[in-house]
PDB file of C-alpha atoms in Angstrom:
ATOM      1  CA  MET A  23     -29.159  11.333  22.585  1.00 36.00           C
ATOM      2  CA  LEU A  24     -27.513   8.501  24.483  1.00 39.00           C
ATOM      3  CA  PHE A  25     -24.436   6.973  23.234  1.00 41.00           C
ATOM      4  CA  SER A  26     -25.436   3.272  24.166  1.00 40.00           C
ATOM      5  CA  ARG A  27     -26.110   1.915  20.749  1.00 51.00           C
ATOM      6  CA  ALA A  28     -23.396   3.973  18.890  1.00 55.00           C
ATOM      7  CA  LEU A  29     -20.977   1.119  19.238  1.00 65.00           C
ATOM      8  CA  LYS A  30     -21.880  -1.648  16.842  1.00 83.00           C
ATOM      9  CA  THR A  31     -20.374  -5.021  16.136  1.00 93.00           C
ATOM     10  CA  LEU A  32     -18.869  -5.713  12.705  1.00 94.00           C
ATOM     11  CA  PRO A  33     -21.798  -7.895  11.514  1.00 94.00           C
ATOM     12  CA  GLU A  34     -24.147  -5.154  12.489  1.00 94.00           C
ATOM     13  CA  LEU A  35     -22.183  -2.605  10.601  1.00 95.00           C
ATOM     14  CA  LEU A  36     -22.024  -4.681   7.533  1.00 95.00           C
ATOM     15  CA  GLU A  37     -25.715  -5.348   7.656  1.00 94.00           C
ATOM     16  CA  GLY A  38     -26.241  -1.663   7.798  1.00 95.00           C
ATOM     17  CA  CYS A  39     -24.017  -1.033   4.908  1.00 95.00           C
ATOM     18  CA  LEU A  40     -25.897  -3.575   2.912  1.00 95.00           C
ATOM     19  CA  GLN A  41     -29.050  -1.362   3.704  1.00 95.00           C
ATOM     20  CA  ASN A  42     -27.119   1.759   2.553  1.00 94.00           C
ATOM     21  CA  ASP A  43     -27.255   3.125   6.224  1.00 95.00           C
ATOM     22  CA  ARG A  44     -24.951   6.079   6.077  1.00 95.00           C
ATOM     23  CA  LYS A  45     -24.099   6.035   9.794  1.00 96.00           C
ATOM     24  CA  CYS A  46     -22.985   2.320   9.523  1.00 95.00           C
ATOM     25  CA  GLN A  47     -20.839   3.234   6.512  1.00 96.00           C
ATOM     26  CA  GLU A  48     -19.345   6.060   8.456  1.00 96.00           C
ATOM     27  CA  LEU A  49     -18.615   3.874  11.416  1.00 96.00           C
ATOM     28  CA  LEU A  50     -17.135   1.093   9.328  1.00 96.00           C
ATOM     29  CA  TYR A  51     -14.831   3.665   7.454  1.00 97.00           C
ATOM     30  CA  LYS A  52     -13.726   5.221  10.883  1.00 96.00           C
ATOM     31  CA  GLN A  53     -13.027   1.845  12.385  1.00 96.00           C
ATOM     32  CA  PHE A  54     -10.940   0.570   9.454  1.00 97.00           C
ATOM     33  CA  TYR A  55      -9.451   4.005   7.999  1.00 97.00           C
ATOM     34  CA  GLY A  56      -6.095   3.528   9.728  1.00 95.00           C
ATOM     35  CA  TYR A  57      -5.548  -0.014   8.458  1.00 96.00           C
ATOM     36  CA  ALA A  58      -6.745   0.948   4.944  1.00 96.00           C
ATOM     37  CA  MET A  59      -4.451   3.948   4.898  1.00 95.00           C
ATOM     38  CA  GLY A  60      -1.484   1.922   6.024  1.00 93.00           C
ATOM     39  CA  VAL A  61      -2.120  -0.529   2.979  1.00 94.00           C
ATOM     40  CA  CYS A  62      -2.643   2.311   0.584  1.00 94.00           C
ATOM     41  CA  MET A  63       0.303   4.375   1.690  1.00 92.00           C
ATOM     42  CA  ARG A  64       2.743   1.590   0.424  1.00 90.00           C
ATOM     43  CA  TYR A  65       1.483   1.959  -3.155  1.00 91.00           C
ATOM     44  CA  VAL A  66       1.383   5.689  -3.796  1.00 90.00           C
ATOM     45  CA  PRO A  67       3.891   8.344  -3.369  1.00 87.00           C
ATOM     46  CA  ASN A  68       1.975  10.619  -0.910  1.00 90.00           C
ATOM     47  CA  ARG A  69      -0.608  10.888   1.587  1.00 91.00           C
ATOM     48  CA  GLU A  70      -3.095  12.715  -0.590  1.00 93.00           C
ATOM     49  CA  GLU A  71      -3.022  10.036  -3.202  1.00 93.00           C
ATOM     50  CA  ALA A  72      -3.427   7.389  -0.391  1.00 94.00           C
ATOM     51  CA  LEU A  73      -6.505   9.233   0.829  1.00 96.00           C
ATOM     52  CA  GLU A  74      -7.962   9.190  -2.638  1.00 96.00           C
ATOM     53  CA  VAL A  75      -7.264   5.359  -2.899  1.00 96.00           C
ATOM     54  CA  VAL A  76      -8.742   4.761   0.455  1.00 97.00           C
ATOM     55  CA  ASN A  77     -11.932   6.660  -0.251  1.00 97.00           C
ATOM     56  CA  ASP A  78     -12.285   4.897  -3.622  1.00 97.00           C
ATOM     57  CA  GLY A  79     -11.701   1.582  -1.919  1.00 97.00           C
ATOM     58  CA  PHE A  80     -14.328   2.259   0.701  1.00 97.00           C
ATOM     59  CA  LEU A  81     -16.675   3.380  -2.084  1.00 96.00           C
ATOM     60  CA  LYS A  82     -16.231  -0.041  -3.687  1.00 97.00           C
ATOM     61  CA  ILE A  83     -16.625  -1.826  -0.340  1.00 97.00           C
ATOM     62  CA  PHE A  84     -20.010   0.022   0.170  1.00 96.00           C
ATOM     63  CA  GLN A  85     -21.258  -0.845  -3.371  1.00 95.00           C
ATOM     64  CA  LYS A  86     -19.976  -4.581  -3.153  1.00 95.00           C
ATOM     65  CA  VAL A  87     -20.480  -5.465   0.468  1.00 95.00           C
ATOM     66  CA  GLN A  88     -22.931  -8.203  -0.402  1.00 95.00           C
ATOM     67  CA  LYS A  89     -19.860 -10.063  -2.083  1.00 94.00           C
ATOM     68  CA  TYR A  90     -18.054 -10.235   1.315  1.00 94.00           C
ATOM     69  CA  ASP A  91     -17.998 -13.910   2.746  1.00 93.00           C
ATOM     70  CA  ALA A  92     -18.750 -13.720   6.444  1.00 91.00           C
ATOM     71  CA  GLU A  93     -16.957 -16.913   6.853  1.00 93.00           C
ATOM     72  CA  LYS A  94     -13.643 -15.200   6.070  1.00 93.00           C
ATOM     73  CA  SER A  95     -11.793 -12.280   7.727  1.00 94.00           C
ATOM     74  CA  PHE A  96     -13.137  -8.863   6.916  1.00 96.00           C
ATOM     75  CA  LYS A  97      -9.747  -7.340   7.144  1.00 95.00           C
ATOM     76  CA  ILE A  98      -8.323  -9.555   4.663  1.00 94.00           C
ATOM     77  CA  TRP A  99     -11.157  -8.738   2.292  1.00 96.00           C
ATOM     78  CA  LEU A 100     -10.742  -5.040   2.946  1.00 97.00           C
ATOM     79  CA  ARG A 101      -6.933  -5.378   2.347  1.00 95.00           C
ATOM     80  CA  ARG A 102      -7.620  -7.021  -1.018  1.00 95.00           C
ATOM     81  CA  VAL A 103     -10.033  -4.393  -2.134  1.00 96.00           C
ATOM     82  CA  MET A 104      -7.584  -1.583  -1.175  1.00 97.00           C
ATOM     83  CA  ILE A 105      -4.820  -3.310  -2.998  1.00 95.00           C
ATOM     84  CA  ASN A 106      -6.858  -3.732  -6.045  1.00 94.00           C
ATOM     85  CA  THR A 107      -8.041  -0.001  -5.830  1.00 96.00           C
ATOM     86  CA  ALA A 108      -4.326   0.999  -5.488  1.00 94.00           C
ATOM     87  CA  LEU A 109      -3.441  -0.964  -8.615  1.00 92.00           C
ATOM     88  CA  ASP A 110      -6.411   0.522 -10.422  1.00 92.00           C
ATOM     89  CA  HIS A 111      -5.105   3.875  -9.420  1.00 92.00           C
ATOM     90  CA  TYR A 112      -1.623   2.901 -10.713  1.00 88.00           C
ATOM     91  CA  ARG A 113      -2.776   1.732 -13.982  1.00 86.00           C
ATOM     92  CA  GLN A 114      -4.946   4.910 -14.573  1.00 86.00           C
ATOM     93  CA  ASN A 115      -1.967   7.128 -13.560  1.00 80.00           C
ATOM     94  CA  VAL A 116       1.092   5.445 -14.701  1.00 70.00           C
ATOM     95  CA  LYS A 117       1.214   7.243 -18.157  1.00 58.00           C
ATOM     96  CA  TYR A 118       1.244  10.627 -16.329  1.00 55.00           C
ATOM     97  CA  GLN A 119       3.831   9.752 -13.783  1.00 50.00           C
ATOM     98  CA  ASN A 120       7.609  10.388 -14.100  1.00 46.00           C
ATOM     99  CA  HIS A 121       9.429   7.116 -14.837  1.00 42.00           C
ATOM    100  CA  THR A 122      13.047   8.596 -14.310  1.00 39.00           C
ATOM    101  CA  ASP A 123      14.842   6.090 -12.274  1.00 38.00           C
ATOM    102  CA  LEU A 124      17.436   6.724  -9.708  1.00 37.00           C
ATOM    103  CA  SER A 125      20.726   6.277 -11.457  1.00 36.00           C
ATOM    104  CA  VAL A 126      22.078   2.999 -10.352  1.00 35.00           C
ATOM    105  CA  ALA A 127      25.894   3.735 -10.661  1.00 30.00           C
ATOM    106  CA  GLU A 128      28.427   1.003 -10.963  1.00 31.00           C
ATOM    107  CA  ASN A 129      30.050   2.301  -7.777  1.00 33.00           C
ATOM    108  CA  THR A 130      26.844   1.633  -5.778  1.00 33.00           C
ATOM    109  CA  ILE A 131      27.724   1.838  -2.088  1.00 34.00           C
ATOM    110  CA  ALA A 132      26.747  -1.426  -0.449  1.00 39.00           C
ATOM    111  CA  THR A 133      24.977  -1.163   2.903  1.00 41.00           C
ATOM    112  CA  PRO A 134      27.251  -2.584   5.613  1.00 42.00           C
ATOM    113  CA  ASP A 135      24.660  -4.740   7.030  1.00 43.00           C
ATOM    114  CA  GLY A 136      23.203  -6.009   3.673  1.00 45.00           C
ATOM    115  CA  ASP A 137      19.457  -6.645   3.819  1.00 44.00           C
ATOM    116  CA  ASN A 138      19.441  -6.571   7.663  1.00 45.00           C
ATOM    117  CA  ALA A 139      19.825  -2.936   7.354  1.00 46.00           C
ATOM    118  CA  TYR A 140      15.950  -2.718   6.533  1.00 46.00           C
ATOM    119  CA  ASN A 141      15.373  -4.174  10.090  1.00 51.00           C
ATOM    120  CA  THR A 142      16.870  -1.122  11.829  1.00 51.00           C
ATOM    121  CA  LEU A 143      14.543   1.431  10.039  1.00 60.00           C
ATOM    122  CA  ALA A 144      11.423   2.648  11.768  1.00 70.00           C
ATOM    123  CA  HIS A 145       8.212   1.739   9.857  1.00 71.00           C
ATOM    124  CA  GLU A 146       7.640   5.277   8.773  1.00 77.00           C
ATOM    125  CA  ASP A 147      11.104   5.540   7.400  1.00 79.00           C
ATOM    126  CA  LEU A 148      10.793   2.407   5.350  1.00 80.00           C
ATOM    127  CA  ILE A 149       7.371   3.521   3.982  1.00 82.00           C
ATOM    128  CA  GLU A 150       9.004   6.957   3.086  1.00 85.00           C
ATOM    129  CA  LEU A 151      11.853   5.250   1.042  1.00 87.00           C
ATOM    130  CA  ILE A 152       9.361   2.941  -0.647  1.00 88.00           C
ATOM    131  CA  GLN A 153       7.303   5.950  -1.670  1.00 87.00           C
ATOM    132  CA  GLN A 154      10.328   7.412  -3.399  1.00 90.00           C
ATOM    133  CA  LEU A 155      10.524   4.507  -5.806  1.00 92.00           C
ATOM    134  CA  THR A 156       9.026   4.931  -9.178  1.00 91.00           C
ATOM    135  CA  PRO A 157       5.379   3.715  -9.514  1.00 90.00           C
ATOM    136  CA  SER A 158       6.378   0.685 -11.288  1.00 91.00           C
ATOM    137  CA  TYR A 159       9.136  -0.314  -8.903  1.00 93.00           C
ATOM    138  CA  ARG A 160       7.182   0.579  -5.864  1.00 92.00           C
ATOM    139  CA  THR A 161       4.162  -1.454  -6.955  1.00 92.00           C
ATOM    140  CA  VAL A 162       6.085  -4.616  -7.712  1.00 94.00           C
ATOM    141  CA  PHE A 163       8.053  -4.264  -4.543  1.00 94.00           C
ATOM    142  CA  ASN A 164       4.907  -4.087  -2.360  1.00 91.00           C
ATOM    143  CA  LEU A 165       2.981  -6.876  -4.240  1.00 93.00           C
ATOM    144  CA  TYR A 166       6.056  -9.263  -3.976  1.00 93.00           C
ATOM    145  CA  VAL A 167       7.737  -8.326  -0.757  1.00 90.00           C
ATOM    146  CA  ILE A 168       4.966  -7.021   1.519  1.00 86.00           C
ATOM    147  CA  ASP A 169       1.936  -8.636   0.237  1.00 89.00           C
ATOM    148  CA  GLY A 170       3.367 -12.059  -0.970  1.00 90.00           C
ATOM    149  CA  PHE A 171       2.271 -12.278  -4.502  1.00 92.00           C
ATOM    150  CA  SER A 172       4.201 -14.454  -6.959  1.00 93.00           C
ATOM    151  CA  HIS A 173       5.750 -12.904 -10.119  1.00 93.00           C
ATOM    152  CA  GLU A 174       3.309 -14.854 -12.114  1.00 94.00           C
ATOM    153  CA  GLU A 175       0.394 -13.120 -10.122  1.00 92.00           C
ATOM    154  CA  ILE A 176       2.010  -9.858 -10.402  1.00 93.00           C
ATOM    155  CA  SER A 177       2.430 -10.092 -14.161  1.00 91.00           C
ATOM    156  CA  ARG A 178      -1.295 -10.978 -14.529  1.00 91.00           C
ATOM    157  CA  GLN A 179      -2.431  -8.141 -12.327  1.00 89.00           C
ATOM    158  CA  LEU A 180      -0.276  -5.399 -13.859  1.00 90.00           C
ATOM    159  CA  GLY A 181      -0.263  -6.687 -17.507  1.00 90.00           C
ATOM    160  CA  ILE A 182       3.396  -7.184 -17.609  1.00 92.00           C
ATOM    161  CA  SER A 183       5.871 -10.159 -18.190  1.00 93.00           C
ATOM    162  CA  GLU A 184       7.273 -12.065 -15.328  1.00 93.00           C
ATOM    163  CA  GLY A 185      10.740 -10.981 -16.483  1.00 93.00           C
ATOM    164  CA  THR A 186       9.683  -7.370 -16.119  1.00 93.00           C
ATOM    165  CA  SER A 187       8.134  -8.085 -12.563  1.00 93.00           C
ATOM    166  CA  LYS A 188      11.433  -9.692 -11.691  1.00 94.00           C
ATOM    167  CA  SER A 189      13.537  -6.838 -13.156  1.00 94.00           C
ATOM    168  CA  ASN A 190      11.390  -4.137 -11.386  1.00 94.00           C
ATOM    169  CA  LEU A 191      11.802  -5.977  -8.152  1.00 94.00           C
ATOM    170  CA  ALA A 192      15.524  -6.256  -8.469  1.00 94.00           C
ATOM    171  CA  ARG A 193      15.806  -2.587  -9.345  1.00 94.00           C
ATOM    172  CA  ALA A 194      13.556  -1.650  -6.420  1.00 93.00           C
ATOM    173  CA  ARG A 195      15.669  -3.356  -3.871  1.00 93.00           C
ATOM    174  CA  GLU A 196      18.769  -1.800  -5.490  1.00 93.00           C
ATOM    175  CA  ASN A 197      17.303   1.536  -5.330  1.00 92.00           C
ATOM    176  CA  LEU A 198      16.238   1.002  -1.732  1.00 90.00           C
ATOM    177  CA  ARG A 199      19.842  -0.090  -0.920  1.00 90.00           C
ATOM    178  CA  VAL A 200      21.108   3.181  -2.596  1.00 90.00           C
ATOM    179  CA  MET A 201      18.633   5.317  -0.546  1.00 88.00           C
ATOM    180  CA  LEU A 202      19.279   3.473   2.562  1.00 85.00           C
ATOM    181  CA  SER A 203      23.081   3.865   2.140  1.00 85.00           C
ATOM    182  CA  LYS A 204      22.658   7.705   1.459  1.00 84.00           C
ATOM    183  CA  LYS A 205      20.450   8.005   4.495  1.00 78.00           C
ATOM    184  CA  LYS A 206      22.915   6.177   6.932  1.00 75.00           C
ATOM    185  CA  SER A 207      25.603   8.289   5.500  1.00 75.00           C
ATOM    186  CA  ASN A 208      23.749  11.553   6.078  1.00 71.00           C
ATOM    187  CA  GLU A 209      22.843  10.473   9.631  1.00 66.00           C
ATOM    188  CA  TYR A 210      26.499   9.485  10.233  1.00 60.00           C
ATOM    189  CA  ALA A 211      27.772  12.823   9.055  1.00 62.00           C
ATOM    190  CA  ARG A 212      25.108  14.724  11.138  1.00 63.00           C
ATOM    191  CA  VAL A 213      26.111  12.783  14.293  1.00 60.00           C
ATOM    192  CA  SER A 214      29.821  12.984  13.762  1.00 60.00           C
ATOM    193  CA  ARG A 215      29.713  16.813  13.425  1.00 58.00           C
TER     194      ARG A 215
END
């Protein structure tokens, strides 16, 4: 079989998905898997859960592809579906997850560069630190800092008060500062040996 028609445009893939064409669904999945995984990795603590959220998100996309507005960016719609799926996952699993917080000691070590220290981290390092946050802190941090939602929007999506959203964000930032400080001091100790 020749590979000439294997590459399809996005409108062709979406039309195929509307017709429940498994090949089009597979191609759409493969084309946007990396992007979807990047979105989901910010909301869950590990790759296995991210894969579960990605798969659930694509299932929703395949079931509701007729709701996509072709006048708008598909990537933005896909991102929104993935975020909502990750939030559904969070709500379903929050009661089973450990809510122990990193102890925020009074003598917290401040990072020498303040918030600019985040700029020196590699993307993977920052994602790794974010994944270490408790689920509630991680979710609010991602929604507010990375995805640009307001505290009012976050409170509606998660069913919490705006004050709780603000508090979770402040604690997430503080925990990230502590983790970043520990990471930097561990790297310094390793280099200075």
